[in-house]
Every structure is written in structure tokens, then in C-alpha cells.
XYZ file of C-alpha atoms in Angstrom:
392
model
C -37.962 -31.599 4.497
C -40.327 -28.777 3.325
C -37.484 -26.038 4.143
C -35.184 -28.449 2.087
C -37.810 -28.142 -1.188
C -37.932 -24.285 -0.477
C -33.985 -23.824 -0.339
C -33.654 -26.170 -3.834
C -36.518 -24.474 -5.484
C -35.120 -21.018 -4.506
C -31.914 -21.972 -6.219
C -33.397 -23.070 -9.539
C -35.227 -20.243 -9.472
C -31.919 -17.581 -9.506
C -30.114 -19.897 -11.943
C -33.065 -19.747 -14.597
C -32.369 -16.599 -16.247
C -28.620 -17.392 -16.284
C -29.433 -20.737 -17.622
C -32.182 -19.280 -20.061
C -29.534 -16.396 -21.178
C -26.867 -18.687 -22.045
C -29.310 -21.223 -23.997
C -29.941 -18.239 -26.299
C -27.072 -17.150 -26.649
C -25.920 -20.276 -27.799
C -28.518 -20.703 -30.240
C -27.958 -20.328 -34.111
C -29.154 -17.148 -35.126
C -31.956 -18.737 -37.440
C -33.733 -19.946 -34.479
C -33.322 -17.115 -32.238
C -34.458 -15.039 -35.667
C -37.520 -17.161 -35.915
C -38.223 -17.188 -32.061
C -38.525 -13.300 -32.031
C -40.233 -13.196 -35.111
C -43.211 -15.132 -33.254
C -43.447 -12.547 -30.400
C -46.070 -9.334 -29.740
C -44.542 -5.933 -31.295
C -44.483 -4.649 -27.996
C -42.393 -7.638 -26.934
C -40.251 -7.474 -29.888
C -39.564 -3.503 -28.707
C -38.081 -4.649 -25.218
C -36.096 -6.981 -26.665
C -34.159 -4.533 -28.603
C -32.820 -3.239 -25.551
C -31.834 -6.508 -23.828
C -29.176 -7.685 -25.634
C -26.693 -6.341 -28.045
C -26.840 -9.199 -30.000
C -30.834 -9.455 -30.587
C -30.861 -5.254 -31.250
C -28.507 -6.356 -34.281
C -30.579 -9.518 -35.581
C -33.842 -7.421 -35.004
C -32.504 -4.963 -37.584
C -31.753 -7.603 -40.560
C -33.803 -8.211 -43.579
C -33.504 -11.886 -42.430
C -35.424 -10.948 -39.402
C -37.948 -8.186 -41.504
C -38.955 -11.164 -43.846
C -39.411 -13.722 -40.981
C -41.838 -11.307 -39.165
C -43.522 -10.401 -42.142
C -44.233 -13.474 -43.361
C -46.212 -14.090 -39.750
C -47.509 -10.355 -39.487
C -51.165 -10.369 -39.106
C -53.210 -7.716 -41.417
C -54.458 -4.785 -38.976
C -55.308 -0.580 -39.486
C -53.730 2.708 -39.965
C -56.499 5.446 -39.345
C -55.433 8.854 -40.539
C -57.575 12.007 -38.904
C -57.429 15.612 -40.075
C -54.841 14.619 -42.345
C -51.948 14.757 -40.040
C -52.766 12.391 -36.897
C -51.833 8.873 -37.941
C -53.086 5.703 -35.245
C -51.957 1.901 -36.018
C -54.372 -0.582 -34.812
C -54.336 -4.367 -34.485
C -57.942 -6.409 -34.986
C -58.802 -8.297 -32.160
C -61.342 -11.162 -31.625
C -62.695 -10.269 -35.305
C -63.965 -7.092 -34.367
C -66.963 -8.820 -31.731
C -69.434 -6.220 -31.878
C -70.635 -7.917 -28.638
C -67.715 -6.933 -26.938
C -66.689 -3.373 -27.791
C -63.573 -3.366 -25.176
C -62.060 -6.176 -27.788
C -62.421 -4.470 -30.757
C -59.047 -2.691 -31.691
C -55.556 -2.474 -30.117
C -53.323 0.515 -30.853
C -49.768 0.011 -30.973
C -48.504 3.327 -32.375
C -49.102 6.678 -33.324
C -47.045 9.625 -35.187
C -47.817 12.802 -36.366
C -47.376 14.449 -39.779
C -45.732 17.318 -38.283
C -42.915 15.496 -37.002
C -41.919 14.654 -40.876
C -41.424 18.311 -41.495
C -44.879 18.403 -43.312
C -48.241 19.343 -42.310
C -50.911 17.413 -43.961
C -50.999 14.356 -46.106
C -53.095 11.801 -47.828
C -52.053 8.275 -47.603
C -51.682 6.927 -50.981
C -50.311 3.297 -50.460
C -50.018 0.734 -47.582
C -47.669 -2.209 -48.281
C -45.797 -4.153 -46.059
C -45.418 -2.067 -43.188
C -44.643 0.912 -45.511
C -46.926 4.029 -45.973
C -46.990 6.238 -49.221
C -47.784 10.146 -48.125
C -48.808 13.014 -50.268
C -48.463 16.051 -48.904
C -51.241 18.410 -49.831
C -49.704 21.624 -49.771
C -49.432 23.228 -53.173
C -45.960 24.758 -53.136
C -44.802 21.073 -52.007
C -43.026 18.610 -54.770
C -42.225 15.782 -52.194
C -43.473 12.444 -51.207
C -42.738 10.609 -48.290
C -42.207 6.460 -47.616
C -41.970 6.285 -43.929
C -42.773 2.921 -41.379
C -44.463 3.961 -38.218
C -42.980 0.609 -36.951
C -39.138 1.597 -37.320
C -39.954 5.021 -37.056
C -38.111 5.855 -40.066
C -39.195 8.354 -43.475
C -37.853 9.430 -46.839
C -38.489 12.226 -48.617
C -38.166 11.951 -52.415
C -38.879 14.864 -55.006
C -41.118 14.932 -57.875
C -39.999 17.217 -60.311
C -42.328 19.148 -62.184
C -40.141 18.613 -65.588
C -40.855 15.783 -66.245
C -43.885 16.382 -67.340
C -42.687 18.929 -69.985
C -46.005 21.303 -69.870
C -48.142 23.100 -67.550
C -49.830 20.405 -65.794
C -53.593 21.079 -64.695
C -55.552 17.259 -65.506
C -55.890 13.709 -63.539
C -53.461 12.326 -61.324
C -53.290 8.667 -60.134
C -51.081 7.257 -58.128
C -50.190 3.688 -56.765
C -47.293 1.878 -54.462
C -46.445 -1.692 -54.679
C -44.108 -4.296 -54.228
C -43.016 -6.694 -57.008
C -43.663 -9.966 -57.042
C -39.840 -11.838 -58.154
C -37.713 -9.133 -57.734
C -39.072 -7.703 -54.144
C -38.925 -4.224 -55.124
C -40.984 -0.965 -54.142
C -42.603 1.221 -56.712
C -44.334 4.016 -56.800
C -46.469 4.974 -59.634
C -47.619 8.279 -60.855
C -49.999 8.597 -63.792
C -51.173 12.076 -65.245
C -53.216 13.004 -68.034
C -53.836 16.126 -70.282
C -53.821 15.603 -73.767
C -52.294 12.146 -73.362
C -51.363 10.238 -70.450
C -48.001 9.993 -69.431
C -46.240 7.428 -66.006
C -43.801 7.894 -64.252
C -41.845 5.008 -62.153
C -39.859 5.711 -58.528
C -38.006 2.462 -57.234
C -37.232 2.772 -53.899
C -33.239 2.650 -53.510
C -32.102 3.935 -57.443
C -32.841 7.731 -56.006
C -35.058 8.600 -59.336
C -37.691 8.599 -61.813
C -38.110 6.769 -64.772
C -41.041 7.637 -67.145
C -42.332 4.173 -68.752
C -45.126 4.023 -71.422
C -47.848 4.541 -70.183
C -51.425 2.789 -70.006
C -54.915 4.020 -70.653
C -56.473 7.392 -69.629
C -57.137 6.797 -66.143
C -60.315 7.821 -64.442
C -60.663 11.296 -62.127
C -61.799 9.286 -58.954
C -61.026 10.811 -55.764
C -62.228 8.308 -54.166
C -59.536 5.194 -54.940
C -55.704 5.210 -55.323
C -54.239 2.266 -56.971
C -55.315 -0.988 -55.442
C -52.592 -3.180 -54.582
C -53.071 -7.121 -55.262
C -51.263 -9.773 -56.742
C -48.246 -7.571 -57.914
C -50.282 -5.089 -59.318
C -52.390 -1.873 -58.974
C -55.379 -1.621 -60.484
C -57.531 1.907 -61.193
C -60.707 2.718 -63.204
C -60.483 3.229 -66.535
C -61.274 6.802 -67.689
C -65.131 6.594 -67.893
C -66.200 9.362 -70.329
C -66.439 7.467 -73.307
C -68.402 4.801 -70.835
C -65.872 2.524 -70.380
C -66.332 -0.554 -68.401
C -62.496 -1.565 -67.752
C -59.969 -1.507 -65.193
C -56.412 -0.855 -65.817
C -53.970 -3.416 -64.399
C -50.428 -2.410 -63.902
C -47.564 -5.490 -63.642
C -45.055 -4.119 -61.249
C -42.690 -6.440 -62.230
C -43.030 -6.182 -65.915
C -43.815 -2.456 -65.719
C -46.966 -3.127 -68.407
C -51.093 -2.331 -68.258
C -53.598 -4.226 -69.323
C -56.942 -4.195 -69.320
C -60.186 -6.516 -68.025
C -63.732 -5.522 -67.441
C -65.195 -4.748 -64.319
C -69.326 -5.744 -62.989
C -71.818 -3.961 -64.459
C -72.127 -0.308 -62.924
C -73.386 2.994 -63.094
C -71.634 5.038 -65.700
C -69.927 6.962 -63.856
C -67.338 5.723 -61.398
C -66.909 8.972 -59.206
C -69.179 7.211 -56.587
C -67.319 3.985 -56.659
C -64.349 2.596 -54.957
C -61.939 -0.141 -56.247
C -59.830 -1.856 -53.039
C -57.910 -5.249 -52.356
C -59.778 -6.538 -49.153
C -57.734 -9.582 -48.237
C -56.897 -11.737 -51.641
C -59.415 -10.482 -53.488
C -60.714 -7.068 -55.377
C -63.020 -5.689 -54.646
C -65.203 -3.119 -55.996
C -67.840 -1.072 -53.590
C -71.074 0.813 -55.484
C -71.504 3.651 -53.573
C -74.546 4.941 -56.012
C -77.436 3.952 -54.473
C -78.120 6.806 -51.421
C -79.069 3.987 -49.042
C -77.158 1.074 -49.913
C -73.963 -0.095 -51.473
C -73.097 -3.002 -53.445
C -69.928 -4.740 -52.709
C -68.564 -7.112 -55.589
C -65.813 -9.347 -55.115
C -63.634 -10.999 -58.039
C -63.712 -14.158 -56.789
C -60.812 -15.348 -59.115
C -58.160 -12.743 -59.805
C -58.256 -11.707 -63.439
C -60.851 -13.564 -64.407
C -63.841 -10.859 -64.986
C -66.616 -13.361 -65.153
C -66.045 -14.413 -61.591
C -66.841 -10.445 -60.504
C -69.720 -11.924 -57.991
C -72.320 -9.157 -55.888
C -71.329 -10.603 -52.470
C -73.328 -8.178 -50.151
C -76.074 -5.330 -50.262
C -75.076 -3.167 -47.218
C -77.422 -0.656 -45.776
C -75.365 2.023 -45.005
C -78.117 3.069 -41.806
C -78.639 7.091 -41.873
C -77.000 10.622 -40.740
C -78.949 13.466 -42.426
C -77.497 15.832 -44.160
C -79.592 18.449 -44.929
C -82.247 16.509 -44.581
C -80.568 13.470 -47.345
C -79.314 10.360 -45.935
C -76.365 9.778 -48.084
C -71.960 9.083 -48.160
C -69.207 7.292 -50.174
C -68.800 3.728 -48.043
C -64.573 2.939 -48.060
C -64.193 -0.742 -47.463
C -61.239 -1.205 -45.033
C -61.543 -5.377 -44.447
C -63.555 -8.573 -45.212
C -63.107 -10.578 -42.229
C -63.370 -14.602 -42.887
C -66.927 -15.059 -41.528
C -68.551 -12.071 -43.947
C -68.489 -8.605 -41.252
C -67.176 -5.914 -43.055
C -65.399 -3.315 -41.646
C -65.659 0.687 -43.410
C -65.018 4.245 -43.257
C -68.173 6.525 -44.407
C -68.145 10.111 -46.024
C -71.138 11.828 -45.900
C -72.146 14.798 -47.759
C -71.448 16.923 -44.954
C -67.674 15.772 -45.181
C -67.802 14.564 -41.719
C -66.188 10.646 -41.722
C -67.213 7.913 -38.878
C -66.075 4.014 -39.022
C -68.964 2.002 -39.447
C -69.206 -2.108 -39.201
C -71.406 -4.761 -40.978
C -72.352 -7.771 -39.406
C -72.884 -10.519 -41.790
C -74.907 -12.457 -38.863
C -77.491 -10.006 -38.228
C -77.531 -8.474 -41.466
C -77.202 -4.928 -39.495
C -75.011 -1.889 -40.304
C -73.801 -0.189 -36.372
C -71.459 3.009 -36.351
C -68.217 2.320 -34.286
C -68.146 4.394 -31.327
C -65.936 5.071 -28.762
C -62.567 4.572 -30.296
C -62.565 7.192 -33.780
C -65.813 9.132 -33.295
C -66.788 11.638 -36.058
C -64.302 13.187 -37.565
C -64.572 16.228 -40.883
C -60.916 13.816 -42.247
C -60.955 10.607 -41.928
C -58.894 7.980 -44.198
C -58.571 4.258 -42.911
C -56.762 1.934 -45.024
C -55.164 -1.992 -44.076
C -51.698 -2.259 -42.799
C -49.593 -5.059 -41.479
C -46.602 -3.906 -39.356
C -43.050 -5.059 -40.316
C -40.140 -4.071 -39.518
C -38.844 -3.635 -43.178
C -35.908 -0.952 -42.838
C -35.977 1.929 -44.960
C -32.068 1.905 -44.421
C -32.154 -1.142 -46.555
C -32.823 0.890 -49.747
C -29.399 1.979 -51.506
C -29.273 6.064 -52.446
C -32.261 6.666 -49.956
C -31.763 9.707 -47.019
C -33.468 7.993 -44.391
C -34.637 10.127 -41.176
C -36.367 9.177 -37.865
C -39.497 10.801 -36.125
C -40.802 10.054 -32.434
């Protein structure tokens, strides 16, 4: 009887994946598209190489917008400006249990682009805006570390019809009804001029342009709700930000909390569905405020005082705090400059009211930019009069 059992259960067991193969393939590609969708990057990866079938549904903008729409918000760490590290949030960042903290699921380097070293600019849907910061270069780059695919499109100088030595902002965005990808470049001399690239149309369009926008190294255009948002030039002590529609292609204009006159030690971020607005002025502490409804400037609400904890230099405790996230019970996670230019990743935890340096996965680094991503497996190939390349 028992050598019976063993003889029928060894035959299920070799018809399974025979059985399970032909159940998929049999299944309407909707449900196979939402079935992958579901599954671990890593996961996803093998199943590229299974089947012929799933390598072609993997590579729709059917499947792109299914994962998306499930992709869960995690980290792209950028050190000495050319070593780029995606990371995945686990167990909400547990200080308790450091092993738990992060999960890195891919890596590139700059140099494999053809480029040294670059600032990232822009995070959106799986898609990363670069800047390279060599002087004789007049390119920008779109690439996804998740399809392992870049473009490279020129600025030209030209456009700008003078010799151009005064602010630059820049943003990258998506639009809200029409889906499409902007990027945004904002100069001012003598008057401020904007420029418009849409991913796919293989050019620049100059728009009219906004506001003089504020010299603040410290934020690029803040992504949220459709639109990027940037200081307002603060030398005539303005107290504004300038919103930019990417669907309409306008600015406007509401106020922001009540800070320091100058913005250079501030830094204006989407952390989740909300802006958010860190005051790095104090030497000790920052301020974080939070809009709590979007567009609405009397809702701007002081939602934490965060010691930022000390590393002397020359004998000053001091930095510029870069918020990264707002997790859902209050911990905050963030990069910090100090005045020695050295950057470490440092973590608030709303329970103990306590400010701990992250060790053991970034360590101290003289670059250091952090900024959210969510992988997705949007396709650079789906953008018409775009030369896409690959990199490792």
C-alpha cells in the first residue's frame, strides 16, 4: 500500500510542471500580465528567460503599467558621483534589526554610459535624470537601472542666445492625463528663460517662463502631483514657491512656512504624497514641515524637530539634512552634508525621539546623493525619435 502512495505521488509530481506549463500557457495574456506583475524583481528577471512568450509580455507597456502600479517606493544611493546602488526598504527600516534594513537589487556605474560623473536630477517612475558635471559636456542622460537602458539627449547652448554664466534649475516629471516625460530647464541672467524636453519628440521647446528661481544647490525640482516645485528667487525676500503644471506647461505661485530669509540652507522634497520642506538653519536641529493638503499653504504644518546628533568639523557640529522618506509610523530616513563635505545616511526614530547614523551598509562617503525610486520596467524603447543604448 505505502509503495503504491509513493509510485502515485511520484507521478504527480513529474506531471506538475507539464501540467503547470500548459495552464499558463493557456491563460489570457491579462492574467498571466497581472500574475508576473505581482512577483519579486529578481523573480520577474528569471522569468524572462523561461519562456519566449513571457520575455515578450515582460517587455509591453501593458506589463510596465501593471508593475508600476504595484511597485513599492525604495532608494537609489549615488557615491562619488559615478557609483549608483538601488535599494528596496525592508521591515520599515527596524533599527532593531540592522540585517533587515535595505535590500539591493542593482547597481551600475556612470562610466559604463560613456560619462564620468553625474548628479541625479530627477527620479520618476523607474527613470533617472543625470547631469553630467564635466564642463565641456552638453548632454543629459534618462537611463532605467531596471531595463538597463540610457539616452543621451543634447542641450544646445543656442538656445539661450547669450553667454550664459547665472542660475540653473532643473526638474523631470511625468504628466498627469497625457503620461508624458519632461524635463525642465530654467536659467536666469537678466531674465529667466525655460526650456521643455519631452521624451520621444527628439527636442527642445522654450515655453514662457515662470519667476526668477532661487540659486539653491541644495534642491532640484520636487516632483508631486504633476508638478515640480522650486524656491522662489529669495533676494528680494520672497516667501513663495514656484509650481510648474506639467501638463499645462504653466507656473504659479503659493507661499511657503515661515523661514529664514535665505533658502540656501533649505531643502524642498516630495516625501510620499506630500511636500515637504526641511530647515536646515539651525546648526543642531532641523525643522521638517509638511503641506498637509497639496496647494493649500495654510495647511504647511512643523511636523518634527530633528536633532541632527554631532560630527565636528573643525570643532562646529553642523550639515544640510536631505530628507529621503517619511515612513507611515513618523521615522524619517536622510542623507547629511557636513561642512567637511563628507555625506553619511542618518535615521530618525519617531518612537524614541533619537537621531542614529546608518552604519554598515553606505558608511561615510566625501559624495553622497540619495533620492526615492520605485523600479519599473518602463522601456525607454517606448519613446518615438529616442537612441536608446544598454549598459551592464
Amino acid at each position: 500500500m505505502r509503495a503504491t502512495k509513493q509510485k502515485i505521488m511520484k507521478s504527480a509530481k513529474q506531471k506538475t510542471p507539464k501540467m503547470e506549463a500548459e495552464f499558463l500557457k493557456n491563460l489570457p495574456s491579462e492574467i498571466v500580465i497581472e500574475i508576473l506583475s505581482r512577483l519579486p524583481l529578481r523573480t520577474i528577471g528569471i522569468c524572462r528567460r523561461v519562456r519566449k512568450s513571457w520575455r515578450d509580455l515582460l517587455g509591453t507597456r501593458e506589463f510596465a503599467d501593471s508593475h508600476l502600479s504595484k511597485s513599492v517606493q525604495g532608494m537609489v544611493v549615488c557615491t562619488e558621483f559615478d557609483n549608483y546602488e538601488v535599494f528596496a526598504f525592508e521591515d520599515g527600516l527596524d533599527l532593531e534589526d540592522p540585517k533587515r534594513r535595505y535590500r539591493e537589487f542593482t547597481s551600475f556605474d556612470c562610466s559604463e554610459l560613456g560619462i564620468s560623473i553625474c548628479n541625479i536630477k530627477g527620479s520618476v517612475n523607474g527613470l533617472l535624470f543625470l547631469n553630467p558635471l564635466s564642463s565641456i559636456s552638453d548632454a543629459y542622460y534618462i537611463c532605467n537601472p531596471i531595463t538597463r537602458e540610457y539616452i543621451e539627449f543634447p542641450y544646445e547652448q543656442r538656445l539661450l542666445d547669450e553667454d550664459f554664466n547665472g542660475t540653473v534649475n532643473y526638474g523631470f516629471g511625468v504628466s498627469k492625463v497625457s503620461g508624458q516625460y519632461k524635463v525642465i530647464k530654467t536659467v536666469h541672467v537678466n531674465k529667466s528663460i525655460c526650456h521643455v524636453y519631452t521624451l520621444g519628440t527628439g527636442k527642445w521647446r522654450r515655453i514662457p517662463a515662470g519667476p526668477p528661481l532661487g540659486d539653491n544647490k541644495n534642491s532640484s525640482g520636487a516632483f508631486l502631483n504633476g508638478c515640480l516645485h522650486w524656491f522662489v528667487d529669495d533676494d528680494e525676500g520672497s516667501d513663495l514657491i514656484s509650481c510648474f503644471d506639467l501638463e499645462t506647461e504653466t507656473f504659479s505661485m503659493f507661499a511657503h512656512p515661515p523661514l529664514p530669509l535665505s533658502k540656501r540652507h533649505q531643502v524642498i522634497v516630495a516625501l510620499g504624497d506630500y511636500l515637504c520642506i526641511c530647515d536646515n538653519t539651525d546648526e543642531n536641529e532641523i525643522a521638517l514641515w509638511v503641506m498637509k493638503e497639496y496647494g493649500n499653504d495654510k495647511s504647511w504644518t512643523k511636523e518634527f524637530v530633528i536633532r541632527k546628533g554631532y560630527r565636528y568639523c573643525r570643532g562646529r557640529p553642523s550639515g544640510i539634512v536631505y530628507p529621503i522618506k517619511l515612513f507611515e509610523d513618523g521615522h524619517v530616513l536622510m542623507t547629511w552634508e557636513d561642512r567637511c563635505k563628507e555625506f553619511s545616511m542618518l535615521y530618525y526614530s519617531n518612537k524614541a525621539k533619537t537621531t542614529a547614523e546608518v552604519h554598515g551598509v553606505f558608511g561615510i562617503s566625501s559624495r553622497m546623493q540619495a533620492m526615492p525610486y520605485t523600479p519599473s520596467f518602463v522601456s525607454l524603447k517606448s519613446f518615438p525619435k529616442e537612441d536608446v543604448s544598454l549598459f551592464r
